[in-house]
Coordinates of C-alpha atoms and ligand atoms in Angstrom, one line a residue:
M1 CA 156.4 175.5 114.9
L2 CA 157.5 172.0 113.8
K3 CA 160.6 173.5 112.3
N4 CA 161.8 175.2 115.3
L5 CA 160.9 171.5 117.4
L6 CA 163.1 170.0 114.8
E7 CA 166.0 172.2 114.8
N8 CA 166.2 172.3 118.5
K9 CA 166.8 168.7 118.1
N10 CA 164.8 167.5 121.1
C11 CA 161.5 166.6 119.2
F12 CA 159.5 164.0 121.0
K13 CA 157.2 162.7 118.6
L14 CA 154.1 160.7 120.1
V15 CA 153.2 158.0 117.9
C16 CA 149.4 157.4 118.7
G17 CA 149.6 154.5 115.6
A18 CA 149.1 155.2 112.0
G19 CA 146.1 152.4 112.3
N20 CA 144.6 153.8 115.8
E21 CA 141.4 155.3 114.8
D22 CA 140.3 154.9 118.6
A23 CA 138.7 158.7 118.9
A24 CA 138.4 158.5 122.6
E25 CA 142.0 156.6 123.8
V26 CA 143.9 159.5 120.9
E27 CA 142.1 161.8 123.0
K28 CA 143.5 160.5 126.6
L29 CA 147.1 159.8 125.1
V30 CA 147.2 163.5 123.3
T31 CA 146.1 164.8 126.7
L32 CA 148.7 162.6 129.0
Y33 CA 151.5 163.3 126.6
A34 CA 151.1 166.8 125.8
K35 CA 150.7 167.8 129.5
A36 CA 154.3 165.9 129.8
G37 CA 155.9 168.1 127.4
C38 CA 155.4 166.5 124.2
R39 CA 154.4 169.6 121.2
F40 CA 154.3 166.5 118.2
F41 CA 151.7 163.8 117.3
D42 CA 151.4 161.5 114.7
L43 CA 148.1 160.1 113.8
S44 CA 145.7 158.3 111.7
A45 CA 144.8 160.1 108.8
K46 CA 141.0 160.7 109.8
E47 CA 139.3 163.9 110.4
E48 CA 138.0 162.5 113.5
I49 CA 140.9 161.4 115.4
V50 CA 142.6 165.0 114.3
D51 CA 139.7 166.6 116.2
A52 CA 140.2 164.3 118.9
A53 CA 143.9 165.1 119.2
K54 CA 142.9 169.0 118.9
K55 CA 140.5 168.0 121.7
G56 CA 143.4 166.3 124.0
V57 CA 145.9 169.7 123.4
A58 CA 143.2 172.0 124.7
N59 CA 142.4 169.6 127.7
A60 CA 145.9 170.0 128.4
G61 CA 145.9 173.9 128.2
V62 CA 148.7 173.5 125.2
Q63 CA 148.6 176.0 122.1
D64 CA 151.6 175.0 120.2
A65 CA 151.3 171.8 119.4
C66 CA 151.8 170.1 116.0
F67 CA 149.9 167.4 114.2
C68 CA 150.8 164.8 111.8
V69 CA 148.8 162.5 109.8
S70 CA 150.3 159.1 108.3
L71 CA 149.6 157.0 105.4
G72 CA 150.3 153.9 104.3
I73 CA 150.1 151.7 100.9
K74 CA 147.9 149.0 101.0
G75 CA 149.7 146.3 102.5
D76 CA 151.6 148.0 105.0
P77 CA 150.8 146.4 108.5
H78 CA 150.6 150.0 110.1
V79 CA 147.5 150.7 108.3
S80 CA 146.2 146.8 108.2
K81 CA 143.7 145.5 110.5
A82 CA 143.6 142.0 111.9
Q83 CA 140.4 139.9 111.0
I84 CA 139.6 136.3 112.3
D85 CA 138.2 133.6 110.1
Y86 CA 135.4 131.6 112.7
E87 CA 135.6 128.7 110.9
K88 CA 139.1 128.2 112.0
C89 CA 139.0 129.7 115.8
I90 CA 138.2 127.4 118.6
G91 CA 138.2 130.6 121.1
C92 CA 141.0 129.7 122.8
G93 CA 141.5 133.3 123.9
K94 CA 145.7 133.7 123.5
C95 CA 144.9 136.4 120.9
D96 CA 142.7 138.5 123.6
E97 CA 145.4 138.5 125.9
I98 CA 148.5 139.0 123.7
C99 CA 147.2 141.9 122.1
P100 CA 149.0 145.4 123.2
Q101 CA 145.9 147.7 122.0
R102 CA 143.0 145.7 123.6
A103 CA 141.4 145.1 120.3
I104 CA 139.9 141.8 120.6
K105 CA 137.5 141.0 123.1
Y106 CA 135.6 137.2 123.1
H107 CA 137.4 136.7 119.7
K108 CA 136.0 139.6 117.9
V109 CA 138.6 142.2 117.0
K110 CA 137.7 146.2 117.3
R111 CA 138.8 147.3 113.6
E112 CA 139.4 151.1 115.2
R113 CA 141.6 150.0 117.8
C114 CA 144.0 147.5 115.6
I115 CA 147.1 148.9 114.8
G116 CA 148.3 145.5 112.7
C117 CA 151.0 144.8 114.8
G118 CA 150.8 141.1 113.9
K119 CA 151.0 140.0 117.8
C120 CA 147.8 138.1 117.7
F121 CA 148.2 136.6 114.2
K122 CA 151.7 134.8 116.0
V123 CA 150.3 133.5 118.7
C124 CA 147.2 132.0 116.9
T125 CA 148.3 128.0 116.6
K126 CA 144.6 127.9 114.1
G127 CA 146.0 129.9 111.3
A128 CA 142.4 131.9 112.2
V129 CA 143.9 135.3 111.7
S130 CA 144.9 137.2 108.6
F131 CA 145.1 141.0 107.6
C132 CA 143.5 143.4 105.5
S133 CA 144.0 146.9 104.3
E134 CA 142.4 149.4 101.9
N135 CA 143.7 151.4 98.9
I136 CA 142.8 155.0 100.3
D137 CA 142.2 157.9 97.9
L138 CA 144.5 160.4 98.8
N139 CA 142.6 163.0 96.6
T140 CA 139.7 162.5 99.3
V141 CA 141.4 161.8 102.3
L142 CA 143.9 164.6 102.5
P143 CA 142.2 167.9 101.6
P144 CA 139.8 167.9 104.6
L145 CA 142.7 167.1 106.8
I146 CA 144.8 169.5 105.4
K147 CA 141.8 172.7 105.7
K148 CA 141.3 171.2 109.5
G149 CA 145.1 172.3 110.2
I150 CA 148.0 170.0 110.5
D151 CA 151.6 170.4 110.2
C152 CA 153.1 167.3 108.4
I153 CA 151.9 164.6 106.0
E154 CA 153.8 161.5 106.6
L155 CA 153.9 158.2 103.9
H156 CA 154.9 155.1 105.2
A157 CA 157.4 153.9 102.3
I158 CA 158.3 150.9 103.7
G159 CA 156.9 148.2 101.1
A160 CA 158.1 146.6 98.2
D161 CA 155.9 148.0 95.7
E162 CA 157.9 151.3 94.9
E163 CA 155.8 152.4 92.3
D164 CA 153.3 152.8 94.7
I165 CA 155.3 154.7 97.0
L166 CA 156.4 157.2 94.5
S167 CA 152.9 157.8 92.9
K168 CA 151.1 158.2 96.2
W169 CA 154.3 160.7 97.3
E170 CA 153.6 162.9 93.9
T171 CA 149.8 162.9 94.8
I172 CA 150.6 164.4 98.7
N173 CA 153.6 167.1 97.0
S174 CA 151.0 168.3 94.7
L175 CA 148.0 168.5 97.7
Y176 CA 150.7 169.5 100.7
N177 CA 153.3 172.3 100.5
G178 CA 154.3 171.7 104.3
I179 CA 156.7 169.2 106.0
L180 CA 156.4 165.9 104.7
S181 CA 157.6 163.0 106.7
I182 CA 159.0 159.4 104.9
C183 CA 158.7 156.7 107.1
I184 CA 161.2 154.1 106.2
G185 CA 162.9 150.6 107.2
R186 CA 164.8 148.2 106.0
G187 CA 161.8 145.2 106.6
N188 CA 161.5 144.6 102.7
I189 CA 164.1 146.5 101.1
S190 CA 168.1 146.6 101.2
D191 CA 170.2 149.4 102.6
R192 CA 170.9 151.1 98.8
T193 CA 167.4 150.0 97.7
L194 CA 166.3 152.2 100.6
V195 CA 168.9 154.9 100.5
N196 CA 168.2 155.5 96.5
R197 CA 164.2 155.4 97.4
V198 CA 164.7 158.5 99.8
K199 CA 166.9 160.3 97.2
K200 CA 164.1 159.8 94.3
M201 CA 161.5 161.0 96.8
L202 CA 163.9 164.3 97.6
A203 CA 164.2 165.4 94.2
G204 CA 162.3 168.1 93.5
R205 CA 162.0 169.3 97.4
S206 CA 163.4 172.2 99.3
P207 CA 166.1 171.5 102.0
Y208 CA 165.0 170.7 105.2
T209 CA 161.4 170.6 104.4
T210 CA 161.5 166.8 105.0
I211 CA 161.9 164.4 107.8
I212 CA 163.3 161.0 107.6
Q213 CA 161.6 158.5 110.1
A214 CA 164.3 156.0 110.2
D215 CA 162.4 152.9 111.5
G216 CA 163.9 150.3 113.0
F217 CA 162.1 147.4 114.6
P218 CA 158.4 148.4 113.5
M219 CA 155.3 147.8 116.3
S220 CA 158.1 146.4 118.3
G221 CA 156.0 145.7 121.8
G222 CA 157.3 148.6 123.5
S223 CA 160.3 146.6 125.7
D224 CA 162.7 148.8 127.1
D225 CA 166.1 147.8 126.2
Y226 CA 169.3 148.6 124.3
K227 CA 168.6 145.6 121.8
T228 CA 164.7 146.5 121.2
T229 CA 166.2 150.3 119.7
L230 CA 169.1 149.1 118.3
Q231 CA 167.8 148.8 114.7
A232 CA 166.5 152.6 114.8
V233 CA 169.8 153.9 115.8
A234 CA 171.2 151.7 112.9
M235 CA 168.8 153.2 110.7
A236 CA 169.6 156.5 111.4
E237 CA 173.3 156.0 110.5
I238 CA 172.4 155.0 107.4
I239 CA 170.6 157.9 106.7
Q240 CA 172.8 160.3 108.4
N241 CA 175.9 158.8 106.5
E242 CA 174.1 160.4 102.9
N243 CA 174.5 163.8 104.4
L244 CA 170.9 164.6 102.7
P245 CA 169.3 167.9 103.6
V246 CA 166.4 166.6 106.0
Y247 CA 165.7 166.0 109.6
I248 CA 166.1 162.7 111.1
L249 CA 164.0 161.2 113.4
L250 CA 164.0 157.7 114.8
S251 CA 161.0 155.4 115.6
G252 CA 160.2 151.7 115.6
G253 CA 161.4 150.0 119.0
T254 CA 162.2 153.1 120.3
N255 CA 162.1 153.8 124.3
S256 CA 163.7 155.4 127.0
K257 CA 166.7 154.0 126.1
T258 CA 167.1 155.6 122.4
A259 CA 168.1 158.8 122.9
E260 CA 171.3 157.5 125.2
L261 CA 171.9 155.4 122.3
C262 CA 172.0 157.7 119.6
R263 CA 174.5 159.9 121.8
M264 CA 176.9 156.4 122.5
C265 CA 177.0 155.7 118.8
S266 CA 177.5 159.7 117.6
I267 CA 173.8 159.7 115.9
N268 CA 172.9 163.7 115.5
Y269 CA 169.2 163.2 115.4
N270 CA 166.5 165.7 115.4
G271 CA 164.0 164.0 117.3
I272 CA 162.4 160.6 118.3
A273 CA 159.1 159.1 117.9
V274 CA 157.7 156.6 120.1
G275 CA 154.4 154.7 119.8
S276 CA 154.3 151.3 121.2
Y277 CA 156.3 151.7 124.1
A278 CA 154.8 155.1 125.2
R279 CA 151.5 153.5 125.2
K280 CA 152.4 150.5 126.8
I281 CA 154.0 152.2 130.3
V282 CA 150.3 154.2 130.5
R283 CA 148.0 151.6 129.2
A284 CA 146.6 150.7 133.0
E285 CA 145.7 154.0 133.2
I286 CA 144.3 155.6 129.7
D287 CA 142.3 151.8 129.6
R288 CA 140.3 153.3 132.6
D289 CA 137.0 154.9 131.6
D290 CA 137.6 157.9 134.6
F291 CA 141.1 158.7 133.3
L292 CA 140.6 162.2 132.4
T293 CA 138.6 162.8 135.6
N294 CA 140.5 160.9 138.1
K295 CA 143.3 163.3 139.3
A296 CA 145.2 160.3 141.1
V297 CA 145.0 158.3 138.3
F298 CA 146.2 160.9 135.5
E299 CA 149.0 162.0 137.9
T300 CA 150.2 158.6 137.9
A301 CA 150.7 157.9 134.0
L302 CA 151.8 161.8 134.0
V303 CA 154.8 160.7 136.3
K304 CA 155.9 157.8 133.8
A305 CA 155.0 159.6 130.5
A306 CA 156.8 162.8 131.7
A307 CA 160.1 160.7 132.0
L308 CA 159.8 159.4 128.7
V309 CA 159.6 162.6 126.9
K310 CA 162.7 164.1 129.2
S311 CA 164.9 160.9 127.9
V312 CA 165.0 162.8 124.5
Y313 CA 166.3 165.6 125.6
Ligands
SF4_401 S1 144.3 132.9 118.8 FE1 143.4 132.0 117.1 S2 142.1 130.2 117.6 FE2 142.8 131.1 119.6 S3 140.8 132.6 119.8 FE3 142.1 134.0 118.8 S4 141.8 133.9 116.7 FE4 140.4 132.1 117.5
SF4_402 S1 147.4 142.2 118.0 FE1 148.2 143.9 117.0 S2 146.9 143.1 115.1 FE2 146.1 141.6 116.3 S3 143.9 142.6 116.9 FE3 145.6 144.0 118.1 S4 146.4 145.4 118.0 FE4 145.7 144.4 115.8

């Protein structure tokens, strides 16, 4: 099923957020985007989040959805959580205002909603925000998720600690023989290091069983312009130029302009993963308690979500 989506070269992947552990929000997002035509969902590697996503596709009456769980290494912002030092915090509220996830209320971080985007850190003039992340044990986390029924496992291979990344990749390969995804970008490494890392990770894998998720401007904040999506397209070009037997997805700064820019730049992509922008355009509706029961509210969000999904085709 996932292979067909990728081969058809029009795969829209909704990124709920590798660190988004808010099951209620994930159910709402998946219900909405499944109704809007999305068939591939990127989720935090938690059993309750996969359950919530499955509930979402059932709400939408969709049978053929695919699920990917995302994993990061310790220190990866995608799986990091903000924390506030109350010795330094003066309660100015700037972090509450800027948080795209509404994860900070009354200067307290709701860990399950935080996606590690770093916006609160940037606005805090008192240096009160820092981040923490855990080293997860893949041998404990993955088997129940695989048993539950997933279609893809994604490793964020973005950090500088290549040894840790390759060791986690080996473990994932030993536990799962389905499609794997490597999410990689240029934040910490050179283009050459990046390509060499991808090649090392592909050694031993069968052709066209791996997605390279070209991550441009991770957790961009969701602006809808060419500039924001430019880095994702540039990253996709680096991968494309290597002629590897992989599927190429774009992510990080992706928006309604990404597919158009890909076409303008002759990028032969298999799909586009959209996170920040996809969530931002429906934030006002999703945050309502009656989102799933209020038809008018749901329809308002659906028009926006469907237009975004369509922009990829
Ligand atoms: S921005 Fe910094 S000082 Fe202001 S409320 Fe947030 S943590 Fe506290
Ligand atoms: S602004 Fe980003 S990093 Fe800070 S609490 Fe919100 S989601 Fe987490």
